[in-house]
PDB file of N, CA and C in Angstrom:
ATOM      1  N   MET A   1     148.424 114.847 123.740  1.00  0.00           N
ATOM      2  CA  MET A   1     147.500 115.910 123.405  1.00  0.00           C
ATOM      3  C   MET A   1     146.852 115.656 122.046  1.00  0.00           C
ATOM      4  N   ARG A   2     147.635 115.228 121.056  1.00  0.00           N
ATOM      5  CA  ARG A   2     147.093 114.973 119.735  1.00  0.00           C
ATOM      6  C   ARG A   2     146.139 113.791 119.736  1.00  0.00           C
ATOM      7  N   LYS A   3     146.388 112.825 120.588  1.00  0.00           N
ATOM      8  CA  LYS A   3     145.543 111.642 120.635  1.00  0.00           C
ATOM      9  C   LYS A   3     144.135 112.000 121.118  1.00  0.00           C
ATOM     10  N   LEU A   4     143.979 113.010 121.924  1.00  0.00           N
ATOM     11  CA  LEU A   4     142.670 113.418 122.415  1.00  0.00           C
ATOM     12  C   LEU A   4     141.920 114.287 121.406  1.00  0.00           C
ATOM     13  N   PHE A   5     142.651 115.024 120.586  1.00  0.00           N
ATOM     14  CA  PHE A   5     142.029 115.955 119.657  1.00  0.00           C
ATOM     15  C   PHE A   5     141.229 115.240 118.562  1.00  0.00           C
ATOM     16  N   ILE A   6     141.772 114.206 117.988  1.00  0.00           N
ATOM     17  CA  ILE A   6     141.110 113.524 116.866  1.00  0.00           C
ATOM     18  C   ILE A   6     139.798 112.866 117.309  1.00  0.00           C
ATOM     19  N   PRO A   7     139.764 112.081 118.395  1.00  0.00           N
ATOM     20  CA  PRO A   7     138.467 111.522 118.804  1.00  0.00           C
ATOM     21  C   PRO A   7     137.448 112.597 119.190  1.00  0.00           C
ATOM     22  N   ALA A   8     137.907 113.676 119.797  1.00  0.00           N
ATOM     23  CA  ALA A   8     136.988 114.753 120.167  1.00  0.00           C
ATOM     24  C   ALA A   8     136.407 115.414 118.915  1.00  0.00           C
ATOM     25  N   ALA A   9     137.241 115.621 117.909  1.00  0.00           N
ATOM     26  CA  ALA A   9     136.764 116.226 116.664  1.00  0.00           C
ATOM     27  C   ALA A   9     135.774 115.300 115.957  1.00  0.00           C
ATOM     28  N   LEU A  10     136.037 114.005 115.962  1.00  0.00           N
ATOM     29  CA  LEU A  10     135.127 113.049 115.342  1.00  0.00           C
ATOM     30  C   LEU A  10     133.793 113.001 116.087  1.00  0.00           C
ATOM     31  N   ALA A  11     133.841 113.040 117.404  1.00  0.00           N
ATOM     32  CA  ALA A  11     132.607 113.018 118.196  1.00  0.00           C
ATOM     33  C   ALA A  11     131.782 114.272 117.939  1.00  0.00           C
ATOM     34  N   ALA A  12     132.428 115.421 117.833  1.00  0.00           N
ATOM     35  CA  ALA A  12     131.717 116.674 117.570  1.00  0.00           C
ATOM     36  C   ALA A  12     131.095 116.653 116.178  1.00  0.00           C
ATOM     37  N   THR A  13     131.812 116.108 115.203  1.00  0.00           N
ATOM     38  CA  THR A  13     131.285 116.019 113.844  1.00  0.00           C
ATOM     39  C   THR A  13     130.060 115.118 113.808  1.00  0.00           C
ATOM     40  N   LEU A  14     130.119 113.986 114.495  1.00  0.00           N
ATOM     41  CA  LEU A  14     128.996 113.072 114.548  1.00  0.00           C
ATOM     42  C   LEU A  14     127.789 113.713 115.226  1.00  0.00           C
ATOM     43  N   ALA A  15     128.010 114.409 116.315  1.00  0.00           N
ATOM     44  CA  ALA A  15     126.916 115.053 117.041  1.00  0.00           C
ATOM     45  C   ALA A  15     126.272 116.155 116.207  1.00  0.00           C
ATOM     46  N   LEU A  16     127.067 116.959 115.522  1.00  0.00           N
ATOM     47  CA  LEU A  16     126.528 118.031 114.692  1.00  0.00           C
ATOM     48  C   LEU A  16     125.863 117.471 113.441  1.00  0.00           C
ATOM     49  N   GLY A  17     126.360 116.349 112.951  1.00  0.00           N
ATOM     50  CA  GLY A  17     125.741 115.715 111.797  1.00  0.00           C
ATOM     51  C   GLY A  17     124.331 115.268 112.104  1.00  0.00           C
ATOM     52  N   GLY A  18     124.039 114.950 113.353  1.00  0.00           N
ATOM     53  CA  GLY A  18     122.706 114.541 113.749  1.00  0.00           C
ATOM     54  C   GLY A  18     121.706 115.676 113.706  1.00  0.00           C
ATOM     55  N   CYS A  19     122.186 116.913 113.677  1.00  0.00           N
ATOM     56  CA  CYS A  19     121.276 118.057 113.621  1.00  0.00           C
ATOM     57  C   CYS A  19     120.640 118.210 112.249  1.00  0.00           C
ATOM     58  N   ALA A  20     121.312 117.736 111.217  1.00  0.00           N
ATOM     59  CA  ALA A  20     120.762 117.824 109.876  1.00  0.00           C
ATOM     60  C   ALA A  20     119.673 116.780 109.732  1.00  0.00           C
ATOM     61  N   SER A  21     118.469 117.207 109.439  1.00  0.00           N
ATOM     62  CA  SER A  21     117.353 116.259 109.396  1.00  0.00           C
ATOM     63  C   SER A  21     116.727 116.214 108.007  1.00  0.00           C
ATOM     64  N   TYR A  22     117.532 116.061 106.998  1.00  0.00           N
ATOM     65  CA  TYR A  22     117.011 116.002 105.636  1.00  0.00           C
ATOM     66  C   TYR A  22     117.235 114.643 105.018  1.00  0.00           C
ATOM     67  N   GLY A  23     116.957 113.580 105.763  1.00  0.00           N
ATOM     68  CA  GLY A  23     117.074 112.227 105.236  1.00  0.00           C
ATOM     69  C   GLY A  23     118.514 111.774 105.219  1.00  0.00           C
ATOM     70  N   GLY A  24     118.764 110.599 104.668  1.00  0.00           N
ATOM     71  CA  GLY A  24     120.098 110.053 104.595  1.00  0.00           C
ATOM     72  C   GLY A  24     120.677 109.823 105.973  1.00  0.00           C
ATOM     73  N   LEU A  25     121.977 109.905 106.092  1.00  0.00           N
ATOM     74  CA  LEU A  25     122.654 109.656 107.359  1.00  0.00           C
ATOM     75  C   LEU A  25     122.289 110.702 108.408  1.00  0.00           C
ATOM     76  N   GLY A  26     122.193 111.963 108.020  1.00  0.00           N
ATOM     77  CA  GLY A  26     121.853 113.013 108.982  1.00  0.00           C
ATOM     78  C   GLY A  26     120.477 112.823 109.581  1.00  0.00           C
ATOM     79  N   GLY A  27     119.504 112.395 108.779  1.00  0.00           N
ATOM     80  CA  GLY A  27     118.153 112.167 109.295  1.00  0.00           C
ATOM     81  C   GLY A  27     118.120 111.026 110.279  1.00  0.00           C
ATOM     82  N   GLY A  28     118.886 109.974 109.990  1.00  0.00           N
ATOM     83  CA  GLY A  28     118.947 108.845 110.908  1.00  0.00           C
ATOM     84  C   GLY A  28     119.576 109.235 112.220  1.00  0.00           C
ATOM     85  N   LEU A  29     120.636 109.996 112.164  1.00  0.00           N
ATOM     86  CA  LEU A  29     121.291 110.440 113.391  1.00  0.00           C
ATOM     87  C   LEU A  29     120.424 111.437 114.139  1.00  0.00           C
ATOM     88  N   GLY A  30     119.645 112.244 113.396  1.00  0.00           N
ATOM     89  CA  GLY A  30     118.733 113.173 114.053  1.00  0.00           C
ATOM     90  C   GLY A  30     117.718 112.437 114.899  1.00  0.00           C
ATOM     91  N   GLY A  31     117.237 111.297 114.415  1.00  0.00           N
ATOM     92  CA  GLY A  31     116.295 110.499 115.181  1.00  0.00           C
ATOM     93  C   GLY A  31     116.931 109.905 116.420  1.00  0.00           C
ATOM     94  N   ILE A  32     118.208 109.506 116.320  1.00  0.00           N
ATOM     95  CA  ILE A  32     118.914 108.937 117.456  1.00  0.00           C
ATOM     96  C   ILE A  32     119.128 109.981 118.542  1.00  0.00           C
ATOM     97  N   PHE A  33     119.467 111.191 118.146  1.00  0.00           N
ATOM     98  CA  PHE A  33     119.779 112.242 119.111  1.00  0.00           C
ATOM     99  C   PHE A  33     118.552 113.050 119.517  1.00  0.00           C
ATOM    100  N   GLY A  34     117.369 112.565 119.195  1.00  0.00           N
ATOM    101  CA  GLY A  34     116.149 113.236 119.643  1.00  0.00           C
ATOM    102  C   GLY A  34     115.584 114.195 118.622  1.00  0.00           C
ATOM    103  N   GLY A  35     116.272 114.413 117.529  1.00  0.00           N
ATOM    104  CA  GLY A  35     115.745 115.252 116.460  1.00  0.00           C
ATOM    105  C   GLY A  35     114.696 114.455 115.723  1.00  0.00           C
ATOM    106  N   GLY A  36     114.590 114.535 114.515  1.00  0.00           N
ATOM    107  CA  GLY A  36     113.639 113.752 113.755  1.00  0.00           C
ATOM    108  C   GLY A  36     113.397 114.463 112.461  1.00  0.00           C
ATOM    109  N   ASN A  37     112.924 113.751 111.497  1.00  0.00           N
ATOM    110  CA  ASN A  37     112.728 114.359 110.199  1.00  0.00           C
ATOM    111  C   ASN A  37     111.340 114.965 110.131  1.00  0.00           C
ATOM    112  N   ASP A  38     111.274 116.275 110.045  1.00  0.00           N
ATOM    113  CA  ASP A  38     109.981 116.937 109.898  1.00  0.00           C
ATOM    114  C   ASP A  38     109.741 117.335 108.450  1.00  0.00           C
ATOM    115  N   TYR A  39     110.632 116.921 107.533  1.00  0.00           N
ATOM    116  CA  TYR A  39     110.479 117.132 106.098  1.00  0.00           C
ATOM    117  C   TYR A  39     110.261 118.603 105.753  1.00  0.00           C
ATOM    118  N   GLY A  40     110.942 119.488 106.467  1.00  0.00           N
ATOM    119  CA  GLY A  40     110.893 120.914 106.164  1.00  0.00           C
ATOM    120  C   GLY A  40     109.614 121.602 106.584  1.00  0.00           C
ATOM    121  N   TYR A  41     108.805 120.964 107.422  1.00  0.00           N
ATOM    122  CA  TYR A  41     107.511 121.530 107.802  1.00  0.00           C
ATOM    123  C   TYR A  41     107.578 122.055 109.219  1.00  0.00           C
ATOM    124  N   GLY A  42     107.110 123.286 109.443  1.00  0.00           N
ATOM    125  CA  GLY A  42     107.039 123.862 110.781  1.00  0.00           C
ATOM    126  C   GLY A  42     105.708 123.521 111.420  1.00  0.00           C
ATOM    127  N   TYR A  43     105.720 123.147 112.659  1.00  0.00           N
ATOM    128  CA  TYR A  43     104.508 122.694 113.340  1.00  0.00           C
ATOM    129  C   TYR A  43     103.707 123.860 113.888  1.00  0.00           C
ATOM    130  N   ASN A  44     102.384 123.670 113.929  1.00  0.00           N
ATOM    131  CA  ASN A  44     101.492 124.663 114.522  1.00  0.00           C
ATOM    132  C   ASN A  44     101.545 124.559 116.037  1.00  0.00           C
ATOM    133  N   ASN A  45     101.172 125.610 116.716  1.00  0.00           N
ATOM    134  CA  ASN A  45     101.099 125.593 118.184  1.00  0.00           C
ATOM    135  C   ASN A  45      99.662 125.330 118.612  1.00  0.00           C
ATOM    136  N   ASN A  46      99.217 124.103 118.416  1.00  0.00           N
ATOM    137  CA  ASN A  46      97.873 123.741 118.858  1.00  0.00           C
ATOM    138  C   ASN A  46      97.970 122.568 119.816  1.00  0.00           C
ATOM    139  N   SER A  47      96.852 122.077 120.264  1.00  0.00           N
ATOM    140  CA  SER A  47      96.865 121.015 121.268  1.00  0.00           C
ATOM    141  C   SER A  47      97.194 119.651 120.685  1.00  0.00           C
ATOM    142  N   ASN A  48      97.185 119.500 119.389  1.00  0.00           N
ATOM    143  CA  ASN A  48      97.424 118.210 118.749  1.00  0.00           C
ATOM    144  C   ASN A  48      98.818 118.113 118.142  1.00  0.00           C
ATOM    145  N   VAL A  49      99.806 118.698 118.768  1.00  0.00           N
ATOM    146  CA  VAL A  49     101.146 118.743 118.192  1.00  0.00           C
ATOM    147  C   VAL A  49     101.715 117.346 117.979  1.00  0.00           C
ATOM    148  N   GLU A  50     101.545 116.445 118.931  1.00  0.00           N
ATOM    149  CA  GLU A  50     102.094 115.095 118.778  1.00  0.00           C
ATOM    150  C   GLU A  50     101.394 114.340 117.654  1.00  0.00           C
ATOM    151  N   PHE A  51     100.088 114.517 117.535  1.00  0.00           N
ATOM    152  CA  PHE A  51      99.330 113.889 116.457  1.00  0.00           C
ATOM    153  C   PHE A  51      99.808 114.425 115.110  1.00  0.00           C
ATOM    154  N   GLU A  52     100.036 115.740 115.043  1.00  0.00           N
ATOM    155  CA  GLU A  52     100.512 116.364 113.812  1.00  0.00           C
ATOM    156  C   GLU A  52     101.909 115.864 113.454  1.00  0.00           C
ATOM    157  N   ARG A  53     102.785 115.770 114.433  1.00  0.00           N
ATOM    158  CA  ARG A  53     104.139 115.264 114.166  1.00  0.00           C
ATOM    159  C   ARG A  53     104.100 113.830 113.661  1.00  0.00           C
ATOM    160  N   ALA A  54     103.267 113.004 114.276  1.00  0.00           N
ATOM    161  CA  ALA A  54     103.149 111.612 113.840  1.00  0.00           C
ATOM    162  C   ALA A  54     102.636 111.540 112.405  1.00  0.00           C
ATOM    163  N   ALA A  55     101.668 112.388 112.070  1.00  0.00           N
ATOM    164  CA  ALA A  55     101.122 112.406 110.708  1.00  0.00           C
ATOM    165  C   ALA A  55     102.181 112.852 109.704  1.00  0.00           C
ATOM    166  N   VAL A  56     102.917 113.903 110.024  1.00  0.00           N
ATOM    167  CA  VAL A  56     103.948 114.413 109.123  1.00  0.00           C
ATOM    168  C   VAL A  56     105.041 113.367 108.912  1.00  0.00           C
ATOM    169  N   ARG A  57     105.467 112.724 109.985  1.00  0.00           N
ATOM    170  CA  ARG A  57     106.529 111.713 109.853  1.00  0.00           C
ATOM    171  C   ARG A  57     106.057 110.496 109.075  1.00  0.00           C
ATOM    172  N   ALA A  58     104.880 109.993 109.370  1.00  0.00           N
ATOM    173  CA  ALA A  58     104.381 108.803 108.671  1.00  0.00           C
ATOM    174  C   ALA A  58     104.155 109.083 107.184  1.00  0.00           C
ATOM    175  N   CYS A  59     103.514 110.190 106.884  1.00  0.00           N
ATOM    176  CA  CYS A  59     103.259 110.526 105.483  1.00  0.00           C
ATOM    177  C   CYS A  59     104.555 110.878 104.756  1.00  0.00           C
ATOM    178  N   GLY A  60     105.480 111.519 105.446  1.00  0.00           N
ATOM    179  CA  GLY A  60     106.781 111.823 104.844  1.00  0.00           C
ATOM    180  C   GLY A  60     107.560 110.563 104.508  1.00  0.00           C
ATOM    181  N   ARG A  61     107.535 109.575 105.416  1.00  0.00           N
ATOM    182  CA  ARG A  61     108.214 108.295 105.138  1.00  0.00           C
ATOM    183  C   ARG A  61     107.583 107.599 103.937  1.00  0.00           C
ATOM    184  N   GLU A  62     106.263 107.624 103.869  1.00  0.00           N
ATOM    185  CA  GLU A  62     105.577 107.000 102.736  1.00  0.00           C
ATOM    186  C   GLU A  62     105.940 107.707 101.430  1.00  0.00           C
ATOM    187  N   ALA A  63     105.987 109.034 101.444  1.00  0.00           N
ATOM    188  CA  ALA A  63     106.324 109.803 100.241  1.00  0.00           C
ATOM    189  C   ALA A  63     107.765 109.578  99.813  1.00  0.00           C
ATOM    190  N   GLU A  64     108.666 109.350 100.753  1.00  0.00           N
ATOM    191  CA  GLU A  64     110.068 109.153 100.406  1.00  0.00           C
ATOM    192  C   GLU A  64     110.325 107.841  99.680  1.00  0.00           C
ATOM    193  N   ARG A  65     109.327 107.003  99.578  1.00  0.00           N
ATOM    194  CA  ARG A  65     109.463 105.813  98.734  1.00  0.00           C
ATOM    195  C   ARG A  65     109.592 106.217  97.273  1.00  0.00           C
ATOM    196  N   TYR A  66     109.135 107.429  96.924  1.00  0.00           N
ATOM    197  CA  TYR A  66     109.131 107.909  95.543  1.00  0.00           C
ATOM    198  C   TYR A  66     110.195 108.956  95.265  1.00  0.00           C
ATOM    199  N   GLY A  67     110.851 109.476  96.282  1.00  0.00           N
ATOM    200  CA  GLY A  67     111.878 110.505  96.120  1.00  0.00           C
ATOM    201  C   GLY A  67     111.970 111.339  97.389  1.00  0.00           C
ATOM    202  N   GLN A  68     112.818 112.354  97.364  1.00  0.00           N
ATOM    203  CA  GLN A  68     112.980 113.216  98.530  1.00  0.00           C
ATOM    204  C   GLN A  68     111.707 114.046  98.731  1.00  0.00           C
ATOM    205  N   ALA A  69     111.161 114.020  99.946  1.00  0.00           N
ATOM    206  CA  ALA A  69     109.871 114.642 100.226  1.00  0.00           C
ATOM    207  C   ALA A  69     110.026 115.925 101.029  1.00  0.00           C
ATOM    208  N   ARG A  70     109.050 116.830 100.822  1.00  0.00           N
ATOM    209  CA  ARG A  70     108.961 118.065 101.598  1.00  0.00           C
ATOM    210  C   ARG A  70     107.490 118.320 101.874  1.00  0.00           C
ATOM    211  N   ILE A  71     107.143 118.457 103.150  1.00  0.00           N
ATOM    212  CA  ILE A  71     105.756 118.694 103.554  1.00  0.00           C
ATOM    213  C   ILE A  71     105.449 120.179 103.400  1.00  0.00           C
ATOM    214  N   THR A  72     104.316 120.486 102.778  1.00  0.00           N
ATOM    215  CA  THR A  72     103.923 121.880 102.588  1.00  0.00           C
ATOM    216  C   THR A  72     102.682 122.262 103.399  1.00  0.00           C
ATOM    217  N   TYR A  73     101.920 121.260 103.854  1.00  0.00           N
ATOM    218  CA  TYR A  73     100.649 121.564 104.518  1.00  0.00           C
ATOM    219  C   TYR A  73     100.251 120.382 105.391  1.00  0.00           C
ATOM    220  N   ALA A  74      99.748 120.669 106.575  1.00  0.00           N
ATOM    221  CA  ALA A  74      99.202 119.625 107.451  1.00  0.00           C
ATOM    222  C   ALA A  74      98.087 120.241 108.290  1.00  0.00           C
ATOM    223  N   GLU A  75      96.959 119.556 108.325  1.00  0.00           N
ATOM    224  CA  GLU A  75      95.825 120.075 109.076  1.00  0.00           C
ATOM    225  C   GLU A  75      94.901 118.920 109.464  1.00  0.00           C
ATOM    226  N   GLU A  76      94.302 119.030 110.644  1.00  0.00           N
ATOM    227  CA  GLU A  76      93.296 118.055 111.052  1.00  0.00           C
ATOM    228  C   GLU A  76      91.984 118.468 110.396  1.00  0.00           C
ATOM    229  N   ARG A  77      91.615 117.768 109.352  1.00  0.00           N
ATOM    230  CA  ARG A  77      90.424 118.128 108.585  1.00  0.00           C
ATOM    231  C   ARG A  77      89.148 117.566 109.193  1.00  0.00           C
ATOM    232  N   SER A  78      89.243 116.392 109.770  1.00  0.00           N
ATOM    233  CA  SER A  78      88.096 115.819 110.468  1.00  0.00           C
ATOM    234  C   SER A  78      88.600 115.191 111.757  1.00  0.00           C
ATOM    235  N   ARG A  79      87.713 114.922 112.661  1.00  0.00           N
ATOM    236  CA  ARG A  79      88.108 114.406 113.979  1.00  0.00           C
ATOM    237  C   ARG A  79      88.852 113.081 113.827  1.00  0.00           C
ATOM    238  N   GLY A  80      90.104 113.079 114.247  1.00  0.00           N
ATOM    239  CA  GLY A  80      90.902 111.867 114.215  1.00  0.00           C
ATOM    240  C   GLY A  80      91.615 111.591 112.910  1.00  0.00           C
ATOM    241  N   VAL A  81      91.529 112.500 111.925  1.00  0.00           N
ATOM    242  CA  VAL A  81      92.210 112.311 110.643  1.00  0.00           C
ATOM    243  C   VAL A  81      92.960 113.581 110.274  1.00  0.00           C
ATOM    244  N   TYR A  82      94.274 113.442 110.077  1.00  0.00           N
ATOM    245  CA  TYR A  82      95.114 114.555 109.635  1.00  0.00           C
ATOM    246  C   TYR A  82      95.366 114.416 108.151  1.00  0.00           C
ATOM    247  N   THR A  83      95.265 115.497 107.414  1.00  0.00           N
ATOM    248  CA  THR A  83      95.603 115.524 105.992  1.00  0.00           C
ATOM    249  C   THR A  83      96.949 116.222 105.847  1.00  0.00           C
ATOM    250  N   VAL A  84      97.854 115.559 105.166  1.00  0.00           N
ATOM    251  CA  VAL A  84      99.203 116.080 104.937  1.00  0.00           C
ATOM    252  C   VAL A  84      99.419 116.160 103.436  1.00  0.00           C
ATOM    253  N   GLN A  85      99.948 117.292 102.968  1.00  0.00           N
ATOM    254  CA  GLN A  85     100.260 117.469 101.554  1.00  0.00           C
ATOM    255  C   GLN A  85     101.705 117.874 101.425  1.00  0.00           C
ATOM    256  N   GLY A  86     102.310 117.547 100.280  1.00  0.00           N
ATOM    257  CA  GLY A  86     103.694 117.911 100.076  1.00  0.00           C
ATOM    258  C   GLY A  86     104.151 117.694  98.652  1.00  0.00           C
ATOM    259  N   GLN A  87     105.452 117.858  98.479  1.00  0.00           N
ATOM    260  CA  GLN A  87     106.083 117.715  97.177  1.00  0.00           C
ATOM    261  C   GLN A  87     107.165 116.658  97.253  1.00  0.00           C
ATOM    262  N   ILE A  88     107.374 115.983  96.126  1.00  0.00           N
ATOM    263  CA  ILE A  88     108.406 114.970  96.008  1.00  0.00           C
ATOM    264  C   ILE A  88     109.299 115.352  94.838  1.00  0.00           C
ATOM    265  N   ASP A  89     110.612 115.300  95.040  1.00  0.00           N
ATOM    266  CA  ASP A  89     111.554 115.567  93.953  1.00  0.00           C
ATOM    267  C   ASP A  89     111.647 114.325  93.082  1.00  0.00           C
ATOM    268  N   THR A  90     110.933 114.349  91.957  1.00  0.00           N
ATOM    269  CA  THR A  90     110.958 113.239  91.014  1.00  0.00           C
ATOM    270  C   THR A  90     111.181 113.783  89.616  1.00  0.00           C
ATOM    271  N   ARG A  91     111.441 112.885  88.701  1.00  0.00           N
ATOM    272  CA  ARG A  91     111.596 113.293  87.300  1.00  0.00           C
ATOM    273  C   ARG A  91     110.255 113.385  86.586  1.00  0.00           C
ATOM    274  N   ASP A  92     109.235 112.791  87.166  1.00  0.00           N
ATOM    275  CA  ASP A  92     107.906 112.781  86.579  1.00  0.00           C
ATOM    276  C   ASP A  92     107.076 113.907  87.196  1.00  0.00           C
ATOM    277  N   ASN A  93     106.813 114.972  86.424  1.00  0.00           N
ATOM    278  CA  ASN A  93     106.088 116.134  86.952  1.00  0.00           C
ATOM    279  C   ASN A  93     104.644 115.818  87.308  1.00  0.00           C
ATOM    280  N   ARG A  94     104.081 114.752  86.759  1.00  0.00           N
ATOM    281  CA  ARG A  94     102.705 114.384  87.081  1.00  0.00           C
ATOM    282  C   ARG A  94     102.610 113.751  88.463  1.00  0.00           C
ATOM    283  N   ARG A  95     103.729 113.299  89.015  1.00  0.00           N
ATOM    284  CA  ARG A  95     103.722 112.605  90.296  1.00  0.00           C
ATOM    285  C   ARG A  95     104.604 113.319  91.317  1.00  0.00           C
ATOM    286  N   ASP A  96     104.705 114.634  91.235  1.00  0.00           N
ATOM    287  CA  ASP A  96     105.603 115.356  92.137  1.00  0.00           C
ATOM    288  C   ASP A  96     104.900 115.953  93.348  1.00  0.00           C
ATOM    289  N   GLN A  97     103.608 115.723  93.505  1.00  0.00           N
ATOM    290  CA  GLN A  97     102.873 116.176  94.685  1.00  0.00           C
ATOM    291  C   GLN A  97     102.126 114.994  95.276  1.00  0.00           C
ATOM    292  N   PHE A  98     101.847 115.068  96.576  1.00  0.00           N
ATOM    293  CA  PHE A  98     101.109 113.986  97.213  1.00  0.00           C
ATOM    294  C   PHE A  98     100.151 114.526  98.263  1.00  0.00           C
ATOM    295  N   THR A  99      99.138 113.741  98.541  1.00  0.00           N
ATOM    296  CA  THR A  99      98.184 113.997  99.612  1.00  0.00           C
ATOM    297  C   THR A  99      98.063 112.709 100.414  1.00  0.00           C
ATOM    298  N   CYS A 100      98.065 112.847 101.721  1.00  0.00           N
ATOM    299  CA  CYS A 100      98.066 111.690 102.605  1.00  0.00           C
ATOM    300  C   CYS A 100      97.095 111.952 103.754  1.00  0.00           C
ATOM    301  N   ASP A 101      96.274 110.966 104.076  1.00  0.00           N
ATOM    302  CA  ASP A 101      95.381 111.045 105.237  1.00  0.00           C
ATOM    303  C   ASP A 101      95.881 110.064 106.287  1.00  0.00           C
ATOM    304  N   PHE A 102      96.104 110.580 107.496  1.00  0.00           N
ATOM    305  CA  PHE A 102      96.659 109.802 108.606  1.00  0.00           C
ATOM    306  C   PHE A 102      95.639 109.770 109.727  1.00  0.00           C
ATOM    307  N   ARG A 103      95.290 108.570 110.181  1.00  0.00           N
ATOM    308  CA  ARG A 103      94.291 108.398 111.230  1.00  0.00           C
ATOM    309  C   ARG A 103      94.954 108.367 112.600  1.00  0.00           C
ATOM    310  N   ASP A 104      94.192 108.692 113.641  1.00  0.00           N
ATOM    311  CA  ASP A 104      94.741 108.766 114.996  1.00  0.00           C
ATOM    312  C   ASP A 104      95.118 107.409 115.582  1.00  0.00           C
ATOM    313  N   ASP A 105      94.820 106.325 114.896  1.00  0.00           N
ATOM    314  CA  ASP A 105      95.284 105.019 115.350  1.00  0.00           C
ATOM    315  C   ASP A 105      96.652 104.665 114.773  1.00  0.00           C
ATOM    316  N   GLY A 106      97.272 105.630 114.057  1.00  0.00           N
ATOM    317  CA  GLY A 106      98.621 105.440 113.540  1.00  0.00           C
ATOM    318  C   GLY A 106      98.698 104.858 112.144  1.00  0.00           C
ATOM    319  N   ARG A 107      97.599 104.864 111.421  1.00  0.00           N
ATOM    320  CA  ARG A 107      97.571 104.269 110.094  1.00  0.00           C
ATOM    321  C   ARG A 107      97.337 105.323 109.026  1.00  0.00           C
ATOM    322  N   ILE A 108      97.993 105.114 107.894  1.00  0.00           N
ATOM    323  CA  ILE A 108      97.720 105.928 106.705  1.00  0.00           C
ATOM    324  C   ILE A 108      96.536 105.300 106.008  1.00  0.00           C
ATOM    325  N   VAL A 109      95.467 106.067 105.844  1.00  0.00           N
ATOM    326  CA  VAL A 109      94.249 105.519 105.249  1.00  0.00           C
ATOM    327  C   VAL A 109      94.105 105.900 103.780  1.00  0.00           C
ATOM    328  N   ASP A 110      94.860 106.887 103.311  1.00  0.00           N
ATOM    329  CA  ASP A 110      94.813 107.276 101.900  1.00  0.00           C
ATOM    330  C   ASP A 110      96.119 107.970 101.551  1.00  0.00           C
ATOM    331  N   PHE A 111      96.726 107.567 100.433  1.00  0.00           N
ATOM    332  CA  PHE A 111      97.944 108.214  99.939  1.00  0.00           C
ATOM    333  C   PHE A 111      97.802 108.309  98.431  1.00  0.00           C
ATOM    334  N   ARG A 112      97.882 109.548  97.909  1.00  0.00           N
ATOM    335  CA  ARG A 112      97.698 109.777  96.471  1.00  0.00           C
ATOM    336  C   ARG A 112      98.826 110.620  95.917  1.00  0.00           C
ATOM    337  N   LEU A 113      99.303 110.239  94.756  1.00  0.00           N
ATOM    338  CA  LEU A 113     100.287 111.027  94.025  1.00  0.00           C
ATOM    339  C   LEU A 113      99.567 111.828  92.949  1.00  0.00           C
ATOM    340  N   GLY A 114     100.141 112.994  92.651  1.00  0.00           N
ATOM    341  CA  GLY A 114      99.587 113.763  91.534  1.00  0.00           C
ATOM    342  C   GLY A 114      98.968 115.042  91.894  1.00  0.00           C
TER     343      GLY A 114
END
């Protein structure tokens, strides 16, 4: 009986750890289990949800090169280009915000700090 309890507890811990999507090990496991890192941003209910998710994830990954990122705004400003804005936890207050433009071909066309 004890031999079954420990592996079951470890499996449950691993599965629940995947629900945390704030980077690090939890974010990686969230991607494996179908979650994903949305960087604290809630998605709109429009027809471009997948495009918006791709923009948030790509721009969030780019921002995390500078520190822990949090998306505060995402909108399709022009046809085929999503603008994503957010904050980065850094020690430099001049570089703690970012703006990112993501094109519908999957490329970041502009990324600015400040």
